[in-house]
mmCIF file of C-alpha atoms in Angstrom:
data_model
loop_
_atom_site.group_PDB
_atom_site.id
_atom_site.type_symbol
_atom_site.label_atom_id
_atom_site.label_comp_id
_atom_site.label_asym_id
_atom_site.label_seq_id
_atom_site.Cartn_x
_atom_site.Cartn_y
_atom_site.Cartn_z
ATOM 1 C CA MET A 253 -0.100 0.001 -0.200
ATOM 2 C CA SER A 254 3.000 2.515 0.839
ATOM 3 C CA SER A 255 4.707 2.183 -2.340
ATOM 4 C CA TYR A 256 1.515 2.457 -4.269
ATOM 5 C CA ILE A 257 0.538 5.921 -2.368
ATOM 6 C CA LEU A 258 4.338 6.589 -3.435
ATOM 7 C CA ARG A 259 3.867 5.991 -6.877
ATOM 8 C CA ARG A 260 0.521 7.911 -6.760
ATOM 9 C CA MET A 261 2.372 10.883 -4.917
ATOM 10 C CA VAL A 262 5.130 10.623 -7.832
ATOM 11 C CA LEU A 263 2.738 10.951 -10.889
ATOM 12 C CA LEU A 264 1.210 14.145 -8.751
ATOM 13 C CA VAL A 265 4.185 16.165 -10.557
ATOM 14 C CA PRO A 266 3.551 15.198 -14.341
ATOM 15 C CA VAL A 267 -0.252 15.794 -13.552
ATOM 16 C CA LEU A 268 0.352 19.132 -11.888
ATOM 17 C CA ILE A 269 2.997 20.094 -14.648
ATOM 18 C CA GLY A 270 0.071 19.618 -17.259
ATOM 19 C CA VAL A 271 -2.518 21.534 -15.286
ATOM 20 C CA ALA A 272 -0.049 24.062 -15.208
ATOM 21 C CA ILE A 273 0.708 24.190 -19.340
ATOM 22 C CA ILE A 274 -3.202 24.185 -19.925
ATOM 23 C CA VAL A 275 -3.794 26.825 -17.371
ATOM 24 C CA PHE A 276 -0.851 28.811 -18.510
ATOM 25 C CA GLY A 277 -2.098 28.952 -22.177
ATOM 26 C CA MET A 278 -5.604 29.362 -21.906
ATOM 27 C CA VAL A 279 -5.305 32.460 -19.569
ATOM 28 C CA ARG A 280 -3.302 33.758 -22.457
ATOM 29 C CA LEU A 281 -6.014 33.059 -24.994
ATOM 30 C CA LEU A 282 -8.022 35.446 -23.016
ATOM 31 C CA PRO A 283 -9.004 38.454 -25.131
ATOM 32 C CA GLY A 284 -7.963 42.265 -23.487
ATOM 33 C CA ASP A 285 -4.557 43.094 -21.931
ATOM 34 C CA PRO A 286 -3.755 43.043 -18.354
ATOM 35 C CA ALA A 287 -1.338 45.821 -18.704
ATOM 36 C CA VAL A 288 -4.179 47.894 -20.128
ATOM 37 C CA ALA A 289 -6.714 46.564 -17.199
ATOM 38 C CA MET A 290 -4.328 47.363 -14.388
ATOM 39 C CA ALA A 291 -2.895 50.768 -16.107
ATOM 40 C CA GLY A 292 -6.534 51.995 -16.828
ATOM 41 C CA VAL A 293 -8.453 52.508 -20.056
ATOM 42 C CA HIS A 294 -7.179 56.173 -20.435
ATOM 43 C CA ALA A 295 -3.706 55.594 -19.356
ATOM 44 C CA THR A 296 -0.787 56.559 -22.213
ATOM 45 C CA PRO A 297 0.604 54.372 -24.829
ATOM 46 C CA GLU A 298 4.029 54.612 -22.588
ATOM 47 C CA TYR A 299 2.748 53.788 -19.298
ATOM 48 C CA ILE A 300 0.873 50.835 -20.774
ATOM 49 C CA ALA A 301 4.395 49.740 -22.309
ATOM 50 C CA GLN A 302 5.965 50.382 -19.077
ATOM 51 C CA VAL A 303 3.083 48.161 -16.605
ATOM 52 C CA ARG A 304 3.899 45.583 -19.696
ATOM 53 C CA ALA A 305 7.497 45.335 -18.935
ATOM 54 C CA ASN A 306 6.771 45.274 -14.618
ATOM 55 C CA LEU A 307 4.671 42.255 -15.708
ATOM 56 C CA GLY A 308 6.935 40.622 -17.645
ATOM 57 C CA LEU A 309 4.530 40.048 -20.677
ATOM 58 C CA ASP A 310 6.747 41.793 -22.835
ATOM 59 C CA GLU A 311 8.436 38.420 -22.591
ATOM 60 C CA PRO A 312 8.449 35.996 -25.418
ATOM 61 C CA ILE A 313 5.852 33.147 -24.124
ATOM 62 C CA HIS A 314 8.501 30.310 -23.595
ATOM 63 C CA VAL A 315 10.273 32.740 -20.940
ATOM 64 C CA GLN A 316 7.284 33.840 -19.142
ATOM 65 C CA PHE A 317 6.362 29.943 -18.803
ATOM 66 C CA GLY A 318 9.597 29.232 -17.646
ATOM 67 C CA VAL A 319 9.134 32.499 -14.928
ATOM 68 C CA PHE A 320 5.987 31.295 -13.762
ATOM 69 C CA ILE A 321 7.750 27.440 -13.333
ATOM 70 C CA ARG A 322 10.239 28.887 -11.263
ATOM 71 C CA ARG A 323 7.953 30.756 -9.121
ATOM 72 C CA LEU A 324 5.929 27.839 -8.677
ATOM 73 C CA ILE A 325 8.553 25.418 -7.662
ATOM 74 C CA ARG A 326 9.575 28.270 -5.196
ATOM 75 C CA GLY A 327 5.647 28.631 -3.792
ATOM 76 C CA ASP A 328 5.391 31.570 -5.364
ATOM 77 C CA LEU A 329 2.316 32.481 -7.244
ATOM 78 C CA GLY A 330 3.324 35.713 -8.556
ATOM 79 C CA ILE A 331 1.454 39.220 -7.553
ATOM 80 C CA SER A 332 -2.031 39.993 -8.283
ATOM 81 C CA THR A 333 -2.343 42.744 -10.851
ATOM 82 C CA ARG A 334 -5.578 43.451 -9.815
ATOM 83 C CA THR A 335 -4.955 44.610 -6.283
ATOM 84 C CA ASN A 336 -1.062 44.324 -6.157
ATOM 85 C CA ARG A 337 -0.757 41.799 -3.647
ATOM 86 C CA PRO A 338 0.846 38.151 -3.677
ATOM 87 C CA ALA A 339 -1.866 36.103 -5.427
ATOM 88 C CA VAL A 340 -1.466 32.915 -2.439
ATOM 89 C CA VAL A 341 -2.535 36.071 -0.012
ATOM 90 C CA GLU A 342 -5.974 36.760 -2.367
ATOM 91 C CA ILE A 343 -6.541 32.973 -3.129
ATOM 92 C CA TRP A 344 -6.172 31.128 0.549
ATOM 93 C CA PRO A 345 -8.922 33.030 2.358
ATOM 94 C CA ARG A 346 -11.387 32.461 -0.250
ATOM 95 C CA PHE A 347 -10.167 29.123 -0.835
ATOM 96 C CA LEU A 348 -11.012 27.953 2.831
ATOM 97 C CA ASN A 349 -14.134 29.832 2.265
ATOM 98 C CA THR A 350 -14.940 27.542 -0.988
ATOM 99 C CA LEU A 351 -13.593 24.378 0.665
ATOM 100 C CA SER A 352 -15.911 24.680 3.994
ATOM 101 C CA LEU A 353 -18.925 25.391 1.505
ATOM 102 C CA THR A 354 -18.120 22.042 -0.700
ATOM 103 C CA PHE A 355 -17.403 19.872 2.426
ATOM 104 C CA ILE A 356 -20.583 20.886 3.995
ATOM 105 C CA SER A 357 -22.792 20.333 0.657
ATOM 106 C CA LEU A 358 -20.812 16.770 0.402
ATOM 107 C CA ILE A 359 -21.619 15.646 3.463
ATOM 108 C CA ILE A 360 -25.457 16.818 2.793
ATOM 109 C CA ALA A 361 -25.073 14.969 -0.246
ATOM 110 C CA SER A 362 -23.738 11.963 1.353
ATOM 111 C CA PHE A 363 -26.018 11.641 3.975
ATOM 112 C CA PHE A 364 -29.517 12.246 2.015
ATOM 113 C CA GLY A 365 -28.359 10.422 -1.227
ATOM 114 C CA ILE A 366 -26.981 7.460 0.582
ATOM 115 C CA LEU A 367 -30.269 7.385 3.012
ATOM 116 C CA VAL A 368 -32.963 7.951 0.133
ATOM 117 C CA GLY A 369 -31.063 5.245 -2.209
ATOM 118 C CA VAL A 370 -31.250 2.541 0.613
ATOM 119 C CA ILE A 371 -34.835 3.290 1.149
ATOM 120 C CA SER A 372 -35.898 3.279 -2.498
ATOM 121 C CA ALA A 373 -34.124 -0.075 -2.948
ATOM 122 C CA THR A 374 -35.510 -1.425 0.360
ATOM 123 C CA ARG A 375 -38.974 -0.618 -1.023
ATOM 124 C CA PRO A 376 -38.415 -1.148 -4.722
ATOM 125 C CA TYR A 377 -41.213 0.048 -7.010
ATOM 126 C CA SER A 378 -43.443 0.850 -4.322
ATOM 127 C CA LEU A 379 -45.134 4.821 -4.270
ATOM 128 C CA LEU A 380 -42.352 5.951 -1.875
ATOM 129 C CA ASP A 381 -39.717 4.844 -4.307
ATOM 130 C CA ASN A 382 -41.307 6.396 -7.437
ATOM 131 C CA VAL A 383 -41.903 9.778 -5.223
ATOM 132 C CA THR A 384 -37.861 9.937 -4.241
ATOM 133 C CA MET A 385 -36.891 8.940 -7.943
ATOM 134 C CA VAL A 386 -39.322 11.805 -9.274
ATOM 135 C CA PHE A 387 -37.445 14.183 -7.019
ATOM 136 C CA SER A 388 -34.162 12.606 -7.347
ATOM 137 C CA LEU A 389 -34.899 13.292 -11.135
ATOM 138 C CA PHE A 390 -35.803 16.904 -10.521
ATOM 139 C CA GLY A 391 -32.485 17.633 -8.616
ATOM 140 C CA VAL A 392 -30.105 16.068 -11.247
ATOM 141 C CA ALA A 393 -31.922 18.420 -13.867
ATOM 142 C CA ALA A 394 -32.301 21.338 -11.839
ATOM 143 C CA PRO A 395 -29.864 24.302 -12.787
ATOM 144 C CA VAL A 396 -27.888 25.412 -9.755
ATOM 145 C CA PHE A 397 -28.432 28.977 -10.318
ATOM 146 C CA TRP A 398 -32.093 28.444 -11.004
ATOM 147 C CA LEU A 399 -32.160 26.386 -7.694
ATOM 148 C CA GLY A 400 -30.461 28.877 -5.930
ATOM 149 C CA LEU A 401 -32.710 31.759 -6.797
ATOM 150 C CA ILE A 402 -35.867 30.275 -5.957
ATOM 151 C CA LEU A 403 -34.693 28.875 -2.240
ATOM 152 C CA MET A 404 -33.586 32.398 -2.152
ATOM 153 C CA LEU A 405 -36.976 33.695 -3.180
ATOM 154 C CA ILE A 406 -39.093 31.786 -0.532
ATOM 155 C CA PHE A 407 -36.572 31.583 2.843
ATOM 156 C CA SER A 408 -35.142 34.982 2.498
ATOM 157 C CA VAL A 409 -37.511 37.056 0.959
ATOM 158 C CA ARG A 410 -40.710 35.506 1.332
ATOM 159 C CA LEU A 411 -40.272 33.683 4.922
ATOM 160 C CA GLY A 412 -37.464 36.059 6.285
ATOM 161 C CA TRP A 413 -35.763 32.689 8.050
ATOM 162 C CA LEU A 414 -32.535 32.790 6.391
ATOM 163 C CA PRO A 415 -29.847 35.341 5.397
ATOM 164 C CA SER A 416 -30.005 35.614 1.237
ATOM 165 C CA SER A 417 -26.388 36.421 0.671
ATOM 166 C CA GLY A 418 -22.606 36.839 2.411
ATOM 167 C CA MET A 419 -21.261 34.634 5.309
ATOM 168 C CA GLY A 420 -20.633 34.951 8.850
ATOM 169 C CA THR A 421 -23.015 32.644 10.765
ATOM 170 C CA PRO A 422 -23.598 29.094 10.256
ATOM 171 C CA GLN A 423 -27.458 29.821 8.905
ATOM 172 C CA HIS A 424 -25.466 31.815 6.099
ATOM 173 C CA PHE A 425 -24.479 28.282 4.963
ATOM 174 C CA VAL A 426 -28.150 26.915 4.563
ATOM 175 C CA LEU A 427 -29.245 28.101 1.495
ATOM 176 C CA PRO A 428 -25.521 27.857 -0.561
ATOM 177 C CA ALA A 429 -24.649 24.508 1.131
ATOM 178 C CA VAL A 430 -28.240 22.916 -0.050
ATOM 179 C CA THR A 431 -28.228 24.417 -3.354
ATOM 180 C CA LEU A 432 -24.658 22.994 -4.164
ATOM 181 C CA ALA A 433 -25.481 19.726 -2.835
ATOM 182 C CA ALA A 434 -29.170 19.160 -4.405
ATOM 183 C CA HIS A 435 -27.814 17.608 -8.003
ATOM 184 C CA SER A 436 -25.357 15.601 -6.196
ATOM 185 C CA THR A 437 -27.784 14.255 -3.746
ATOM 186 C CA ALA A 438 -29.809 13.212 -6.202
ATOM 187 C CA LEU A 439 -27.225 11.660 -8.315
ATOM 188 C CA ILE A 440 -25.928 9.661 -5.404
ATOM 189 C CA ALA A 441 -29.548 8.572 -4.351
ATOM 190 C CA ARG A 442 -30.025 7.304 -7.790
ATOM 191 C CA MET A 443 -26.105 5.218 -7.973
ATOM 192 C CA THR A 444 -27.167 4.047 -4.602
ATOM 193 C CA ARG A 445 -30.359 2.840 -5.229
ATOM 194 C CA SER A 446 -29.151 0.910 -8.381
ATOM 195 C CA SER A 447 -26.008 -0.351 -6.533
ATOM 196 C CA MET A 448 -28.189 -1.925 -3.713
ATOM 197 C CA LEU A 449 -30.545 -3.718 -5.935
ATOM 198 C CA GLU A 450 -27.750 -5.550 -7.755
ATOM 199 C CA VAL A 451 -26.391 -6.487 -4.009
ATOM 200 C CA LEU A 452 -30.018 -7.292 -2.456
ATOM 201 C CA ASN A 453 -30.400 -9.708 -5.173
ATOM 202 C CA MET A 454 -27.312 -11.786 -4.681
ATOM 203 C CA ASP A 455 -27.163 -15.119 -2.937
ATOM 204 C CA TYR A 456 -25.107 -14.046 0.028
ATOM 205 C CA ILE A 457 -27.528 -11.720 1.193
ATOM 206 C CA VAL A 458 -30.638 -14.513 0.447
ATOM 207 C CA THR A 459 -28.288 -16.741 2.776
ATOM 208 C CA ALA A 460 -28.161 -14.286 5.214
ATOM 209 C CA ARG A 461 -32.004 -13.343 5.450
ATOM 210 C CA SER A 462 -32.289 -17.713 5.726
ATOM 211 C CA LYS A 463 -30.188 -17.421 8.903
ATOM 212 C CA GLY A 464 -32.742 -14.970 10.533
ATOM 213 C CA LEU A 465 -30.673 -11.887 10.409
ATOM 214 C CA MET A 466 -32.508 -8.798 11.218
ATOM 215 C CA GLU A 467 -33.355 -6.581 8.500
ATOM 216 C CA ARG A 468 -31.912 -3.663 9.298
ATOM 217 C CA VAL A 469 -28.492 -5.822 9.729
ATOM 218 C CA VAL A 470 -28.899 -7.571 6.398
ATOM 219 C CA VAL A 471 -29.069 -4.342 4.772
ATOM 220 C CA VAL A 472 -26.378 -2.225 6.832
ATOM 221 C CA LYS A 473 -23.895 -5.018 7.323
ATOM 222 C CA HIS A 474 -23.709 -6.866 4.411
ATOM 223 C CA ALA A 475 -25.702 -5.276 1.144
ATOM 224 C CA LEU A 476 -24.660 -1.485 2.008
ATOM 225 C CA ARG A 477 -20.972 -2.106 2.830
ATOM 226 C CA ASN A 478 -20.676 -4.187 -0.916
ATOM 227 C CA ALA A 479 -22.686 -1.320 -2.633
ATOM 228 C CA LEU A 480 -20.330 1.281 -1.236
ATOM 229 C CA ILE A 481 -17.525 1.233 -3.904
ATOM 230 C CA PRO A 482 -19.163 2.876 -6.898
ATOM 231 C CA ILE A 483 -20.925 5.455 -4.761
ATOM 232 C CA VAL A 484 -17.520 6.047 -3.094
ATOM 233 C CA THR A 485 -16.332 6.576 -6.759
ATOM 234 C CA ILE A 486 -19.276 8.625 -7.267
ATOM 235 C CA LEU A 487 -18.539 10.903 -4.123
ATOM 236 C CA GLY A 488 -14.675 11.315 -5.146
ATOM 237 C CA LEU A 489 -16.052 12.746 -8.556
ATOM 238 C CA ARG A 490 -18.919 14.737 -7.078
ATOM 239 C CA PHE A 491 -16.361 16.463 -4.585
ATOM 240 C CA GLY A 492 -14.535 18.157 -7.992
ATOM 241 C CA MET A 493 -17.710 19.030 -9.454
ATOM 242 C CA LEU A 494 -18.525 20.694 -6.409
ATOM 243 C CA LEU A 495 -15.910 22.543 -6.503
ATOM 244 C CA GLY A 496 -16.774 24.078 -9.753
ATOM 245 C CA GLY A 497 -20.483 23.821 -9.125
ATOM 246 C CA ALA A 498 -19.579 26.519 -6.393
ATOM 247 C CA VAL A 499 -18.554 29.209 -8.789
ATOM 248 C CA LEU A 500 -22.296 29.448 -9.541
ATOM 249 C CA THR A 501 -23.643 29.081 -5.982
ATOM 250 C CA GLU A 502 -21.063 31.679 -4.962
ATOM 251 C CA THR A 503 -22.186 34.579 -7.628
ATOM 252 C CA VAL A 504 -25.874 33.501 -6.866
ATOM 253 C CA PHE A 505 -25.174 34.172 -2.889
ATOM 254 C CA SER A 506 -21.984 36.860 -3.068
ATOM 255 C CA TRP A 507 -19.953 34.013 -1.410
ATOM 256 C CA PRO A 508 -16.541 35.282 -0.966
ATOM 257 C CA GLY A 509 -15.400 31.714 -2.238
ATOM 258 C CA VAL A 510 -12.233 31.147 -4.771
ATOM 259 C CA GLY A 511 -15.099 30.484 -7.755
ATOM 260 C CA ARG A 512 -16.324 34.204 -7.441
ATOM 261 C CA LEU A 513 -12.515 35.362 -7.086
ATOM 262 C CA MET A 514 -11.423 33.385 -9.982
ATOM 263 C CA VAL A 515 -14.355 35.089 -12.066
ATOM 264 C CA ASP A 516 -13.543 38.675 -11.119
ATOM 265 C CA SER A 517 -9.678 37.665 -12.092
ATOM 266 C CA ILE A 518 -10.416 36.301 -15.194
ATOM 267 C CA LEU A 519 -12.458 39.655 -16.052
ATOM 268 C CA ALA A 520 -9.788 41.748 -15.059
ATOM 269 C CA ARG A 521 -7.461 39.745 -16.784
ATOM 270 C CA ASP A 522 -5.491 38.955 -13.471
ATOM 271 C CA TYR A 523 -3.287 36.115 -14.777
ATOM 272 C CA PRO A 524 -1.386 35.270 -11.386
ATOM 273 C CA VAL A 525 -4.454 34.724 -9.246
ATOM 274 C CA VAL A 526 -6.404 32.514 -12.046
ATOM 275 C CA GLN A 527 -3.429 30.583 -12.737
ATOM 276 C CA GLY A 528 -2.785 29.945 -8.783
ATOM 277 C CA SER A 529 -7.007 29.345 -8.145
ATOM 278 C CA VAL A 530 -7.008 26.618 -10.484
ATOM 279 C CA LEU A 531 -4.063 25.021 -9.976
ATOM 280 C CA LEU A 532 -4.902 25.001 -5.877
ATOM 281 C CA LEU A 533 -8.360 23.265 -7.208
ATOM 282 C CA ALA A 534 -6.372 20.676 -9.078
ATOM 283 C CA LEU A 535 -4.141 19.721 -6.317
ATOM 284 C CA LEU A 536 -7.076 19.156 -4.273
ATOM 285 C CA PHE A 537 -9.357 17.228 -6.678
ATOM 286 C CA VAL A 538 -6.335 14.640 -7.410
ATOM 287 C CA LEU A 539 -5.160 14.086 -3.838
ATOM 288 C CA ILE A 540 -8.835 13.616 -3.210
ATOM 289 C CA ASN A 541 -9.305 10.803 -5.681
ATOM 290 C CA LEU A 542 -6.095 9.448 -4.481
ATOM 291 C CA PHE A 543 -7.790 9.319 -1.097
ATOM 292 C CA VAL A 544 -10.910 7.358 -3.129
ATOM 293 C CA ASP A 545 -8.384 4.815 -4.160
ATOM 294 C CA ILE A 546 -7.157 4.044 -0.814
ATOM 295 C CA LEU A 547 -10.675 4.257 0.871
ATOM 296 C CA TYR A 548 -11.302 1.135 -1.696
ATOM 297 C CA ALA A 549 -8.729 -1.229 0.280
ATOM 298 C CA PHE A 550 -10.730 -0.767 3.394
ATOM 299 C CA LEU A 551 -13.841 -1.355 2.112
ATOM 300 C CA ASP A 552 -13.199 -4.513 -0.298
ATOM 301 C CA PRO A 553 -9.825 -6.015 1.143
ATOM 302 C CA GLN A 554 -9.919 -7.966 -1.891
ATOM 303 C CA ILE A 555 -8.681 -4.940 -3.826
ATOM 304 C CA GLN A 556 -4.758 -5.760 -4.039
ATOM 305 C CA TYR A 557 -2.284 -2.751 -4.819
ATOM 306 C CA GLY A 558 0.704 -3.915 -7.138
#
């Protein structure tokens, strides 16, 4: 196991280099000039040229990339062209806000998704099963921004129970977390139902029931544990999707997260902040998937890592 983890950690290096190349190339394909954005539209051409030289944007593209990689190795993401502060200072507090929102959303999605999926699988084709699957289909189909606006209209504007924007109290987490978790909850519920239905029809489940075990023990201890591997795979992938989906949710609820920071930075042509944000999210996504791979071995001891 330790050698497998070490190999995966080594493989992180080319993956992150590939992400760095893609991000570096994509931000430079954006229309607009960061020197003009920083100097102002009324600045003189001489001043804009001076700003461009200070940012190193007058160098050939391969030289800019070399400087970017050297800084990255030292943990230096550069200076924000929008605020003139270190990019890491801009990104880190926003990243923690997004991470907290994403983890809470994943917990909500995991708990309710698995619970609804198990209940539906143990009562297949019943009225309860049909109702929950209709709601899960709605959760999959509903756009995040539309659901966020509807929840805000009902619980903030009409009822006044919850704040509509910002952060600071536990109540501020409720609407953004529920909005972000809705799509994942529906997917996890459908995956859990499908996986549980397959497992519940296997011979060892029939044997466990024939031994007189309580139905709760059969479902939770024998069926759910063996159905968890595809569910855990979905959870790992959904974590990355939640990080990406946080961009829309943060915009709707004015949540000060890294997604909203990226949108503002793209509009301002703030290359260092955009590059640093994407690299940080990519690193987290890769680490989460490594954790999911390791978790397989604990869920199913038959899985061996060479």
